[in-house]
Amino acid sequence: MSKWWKNAVGYQIYPRSFMDSNDDGIGDLKGIQEKLPYLKELGIDFIWLNPIYQSPNVDNGYDISDYQAINPEFGTLEDLKELLIAAHKLGIRLIMDLVVNHTSDQHPWFIESKKSKDNPYRDYYLWADATPEKMPNNWQSFFGGSTWTYDANTKQAYFHVFAKEQPDLNWKNPAMREEIYQMIRWWLDFGIDGFRLDAISHIQKEPWDFKITDNPWAPFMNVAGIETYMAELRDIFRSYDIMTVGEASGVNSKTAPFWTNEESGYIDMIFELEHQVRTGEPGFELGDLMGFKKVMSRWQKDMQPMGWNALYTDNHDNPRSNSTFGNETRESATALATAYMLLRGTPFIYQGQELGMTNFPFESIEEVNAADSLAAYHAWLEKGLSPEEALRLTTHWTRDHSRTPMHWTDFGGFSTNLPWMKINPNTDKINVALQQADPFSPFNYYKKLITLRRSFPVFIDGSYHIELAKHPKVWAYTRKLKSEEAYIITNLSDQPQTVTLPNRWVNAPVTILLANYQDPSWGKTTTLRPFEAMVVKKDA
């Protein structure tokens, strides 16, 4: 099988917020197809689509009621086929979310499962004896509250690690697994180019009498026995020329190489969740740079012998990095891009990140959509906080920051109708139309960065070595492949930083390949301006 994904750059699309083609205020598949030339200009190689399946949308599409149907708000199966053909003509591949830890409670399997204890689909899910007062155990769900919901009809409770409307599938059931595998093959035969496996490390659970000590998620996070199911999935994936990336919390940097190595690994790469490190009091948190670079460096080092990384700073579950790690300027957007996109692995860009889009200035809880954020807001109110304080604590780090509509023009350009979420008011200053015309914009810098990455093998196959490891504001590292050596240095702060560079960086003749200031300087003692980034290559 080809390893095309090693040389590729991905682009994550949150379909509801990318482009609305039919003016109903919701992004759709035809809107994505309309913007394929934009993505081709940016230079990306594949798209990852967040869920577009039939869903009641309790968890924004991650609660699937029909795996082989498209939610009408996004279009039709035919629209998806047209998008796939159009993308492939431009040399752009397309991967989709695979959500198989759970379904929606509106899925036909679960509707049947609830009917009786002897229903053929009962064992497709996880049921246990319970009473309204006493659940099978005290485990807590990711969305707060018990992992169990009582069903008075059958006098049992069903298990869910997310919302009660997202019952977990029983992976111990071979009949259920075979139906999932048939669905996976159906999509791959449809022509898609791979999957992002949602919450995949949760599919195996500990026995219900497992006692939690320090980690509340331990009973359903990379539990022993998951290897059997992952190996079955691997055998399907390897019969197609696709890429797979897993959201695998609980798989650490030491065990990840066994998940992603080319010989026996289950998937091609992993989205690790550790590097989203925060510092500061609740409601005032910022990204923790030292934590960020330490985690990223550890994953680089541990995956180097036989694993592969999936690289990202932004996604649909986190605030905008240009606000949390940057100062919302062109320089911070491009410095962050330089820091992560030249690491060893496959980089992912989240829609709008290439423009330096920023967090949304929430003024009312009515502007919030994410279910977990709304629950947090009401929990703060119940604790006696004022609505203003509850709003600040809720929205400071909400995932809704990344879900506001894409900025195409001064006035948004996303839809001619009222969008499903408000557009950030700074769309007149940060948008595609402006940045395409500005040679020094984040958009055009990303284009150069993508071109640079694929122009030199060192950025794909080279080793990683951190430099100035203890510097609290500067992230510097070396990529090396045989005689080819590149130096990446970024000041990830809003203050000048003076650094003493290693002799081998300055004693040999070098070329500055890319910089986010127009007049970069290079020497033994170098003062980096706020959020200055440079990529330097040793001359042959």
PDB file of N, CA, C and O in Angstrom, residues 16 20 24-26 405 414-423:
ATOM      1  N   ARG A  16     -21.321  22.253   8.946  1.00  0.00           N
ATOM      2  CA  ARG A  16     -22.375  23.232   9.259  1.00  0.00           C
ATOM      3  C   ARG A  16     -21.874  24.670   9.122  1.00  0.00           C
ATOM      4  O   ARG A  16     -22.672  25.597   8.934  1.00  0.00           O
ATOM      5  N   ASP A  20     -22.605  27.688   2.962  1.00  0.00           N
ATOM      6  CA  ASP A  20     -24.029  27.400   2.763  1.00  0.00           C
ATOM      7  C   ASP A  20     -24.384  27.672   1.302  1.00  0.00           C
ATOM      8  O   ASP A  20     -24.322  28.812   0.845  1.00  0.00           O
ATOM      9  N   ASP A  24     -29.996  28.347   3.688  1.00  0.00           N
ATOM     10  CA  ASP A  24     -30.819  28.020   4.868  1.00  0.00           C
ATOM     11  C   ASP A  24     -30.065  28.301   6.156  1.00  0.00           C
ATOM     12  O   ASP A  24     -30.542  27.981   7.244  1.00  0.00           O
ATOM     13  N   GLY A  25     -28.868  28.906   6.043  1.00  0.00           N
ATOM     14  CA  GLY A  25     -28.089  29.258   7.220  1.00  0.00           C
ATOM     15  C   GLY A  25     -27.194  28.155   7.731  1.00  0.00           C
ATOM     16  O   GLY A  25     -26.482  28.336   8.721  1.00  0.00           O
ATOM     17  N   ILE A  26     -27.214  26.996   7.048  1.00  0.00           N
ATOM     18  CA  ILE A  26     -26.415  25.838   7.471  1.00  0.00           C
ATOM     19  C   ILE A  26     -25.512  25.422   6.326  1.00  0.00           C
ATOM     20  O   ILE A  26     -25.960  25.257   5.185  1.00  0.00           O
ATOM     21  N   PRO A 405     -19.215  30.393  11.770  1.00  0.00           N
ATOM     22  CA  PRO A 405     -19.049  30.233  10.317  1.00  0.00           C
ATOM     23  C   PRO A 405     -17.737  30.798   9.778  1.00  0.00           C
ATOM     24  O   PRO A 405     -17.181  31.764  10.295  1.00  0.00           O
ATOM     25  N   PHE A 414     -20.736  33.537   4.146  1.00  0.00           N
ATOM     26  CA  PHE A 414     -21.082  32.145   4.424  1.00  0.00           C
ATOM     27  C   PHE A 414     -22.489  31.819   3.929  1.00  0.00           C
ATOM     28  O   PHE A 414     -22.738  30.740   3.389  1.00  0.00           O
ATOM     29  N   SER A 415     -23.414  32.745   4.130  1.00  0.00           N
ATOM     30  CA  SER A 415     -24.817  32.517   3.764  1.00  0.00           C
ATOM     31  C   SER A 415     -25.508  33.857   3.582  1.00  0.00           C
ATOM     32  O   SER A 415     -25.114  34.850   4.204  1.00  0.00           O
ATOM     33  N   THR A 416     -26.536  33.887   2.754  1.00  0.00           N
ATOM     34  CA  THR A 416     -27.346  35.107   2.636  1.00  0.00           C
ATOM     35  C   THR A 416     -28.469  35.106   3.662  1.00  0.00           C
ATOM     36  O   THR A 416     -29.209  36.077   3.783  1.00  0.00           O
ATOM     37  N   ASN A 417     -28.590  34.002   4.400  1.00  0.00           N
ATOM     38  CA  ASN A 417     -29.615  33.885   5.440  1.00  0.00           C
ATOM     39  C   ASN A 417     -28.945  34.027   6.811  1.00  0.00           C
ATOM     40  O   ASN A 417     -27.721  34.112   6.914  1.00  0.00           O
ATOM     41  N   LEU A 418     -29.751  34.060   7.848  1.00  0.00           N
ATOM     42  CA  LEU A 418     -29.225  34.113   9.218  1.00  0.00           C
ATOM     43  C   LEU A 418     -28.500  32.802   9.500  1.00  0.00           C
ATOM     44  O   LEU A 418     -29.115  31.730   9.455  1.00  0.00           O
ATOM     45  N   PRO A 419     -27.193  32.825   9.768  1.00  0.00           N
ATOM     46  CA  PRO A 419     -26.461  31.569   9.972  1.00  0.00           C
ATOM     47  C   PRO A 419     -26.840  30.895  11.290  1.00  0.00           C
ATOM     48  O   PRO A 419     -27.310  31.537  12.229  1.00  0.00           O
ATOM     49  N   TRP A 420     -26.616  29.602  11.344  1.00  0.00           N
ATOM     50  CA  TRP A 420     -26.999  28.811  12.518  1.00  0.00           C
ATOM     51  C   TRP A 420     -26.259  29.254  13.768  1.00  0.00           C
ATOM     52  O   TRP A 420     -26.774  29.114  14.881  1.00  0.00           O
ATOM     53  N   MET A 421     -25.035  29.788  13.613  1.00  0.00           N
ATOM     54  CA  MET A 421     -24.336  30.459  14.700  1.00  0.00           C
ATOM     55  C   MET A 421     -23.894  31.813  14.189  1.00  0.00           C
ATOM     56  O   MET A 421     -23.654  31.994  12.993  1.00  0.00           O
ATOM     57  N   LYS A 422     -23.765  32.765  15.088  1.00  0.00           N
ATOM     58  CA  LYS A 422     -23.337  34.102  14.684  1.00  0.00           C
ATOM     59  C   LYS A 422     -21.935  34.069  14.083  1.00  0.00           C
ATOM     60  O   LYS A 422     -21.077  33.295  14.513  1.00  0.00           O
ATOM     61  N   ILE A 423     -21.722  34.956  13.113  1.00  0.00           N
ATOM     62  CA  ILE A 423     -20.399  35.118  12.527  1.00  0.00           C
ATOM     63  C   ILE A 423     -19.606  36.095  13.391  1.00  0.00           C
ATOM     64  O   ILE A 423     -20.143  37.099  13.873  1.00  0.00           O
TER      65      ILE A 423
END
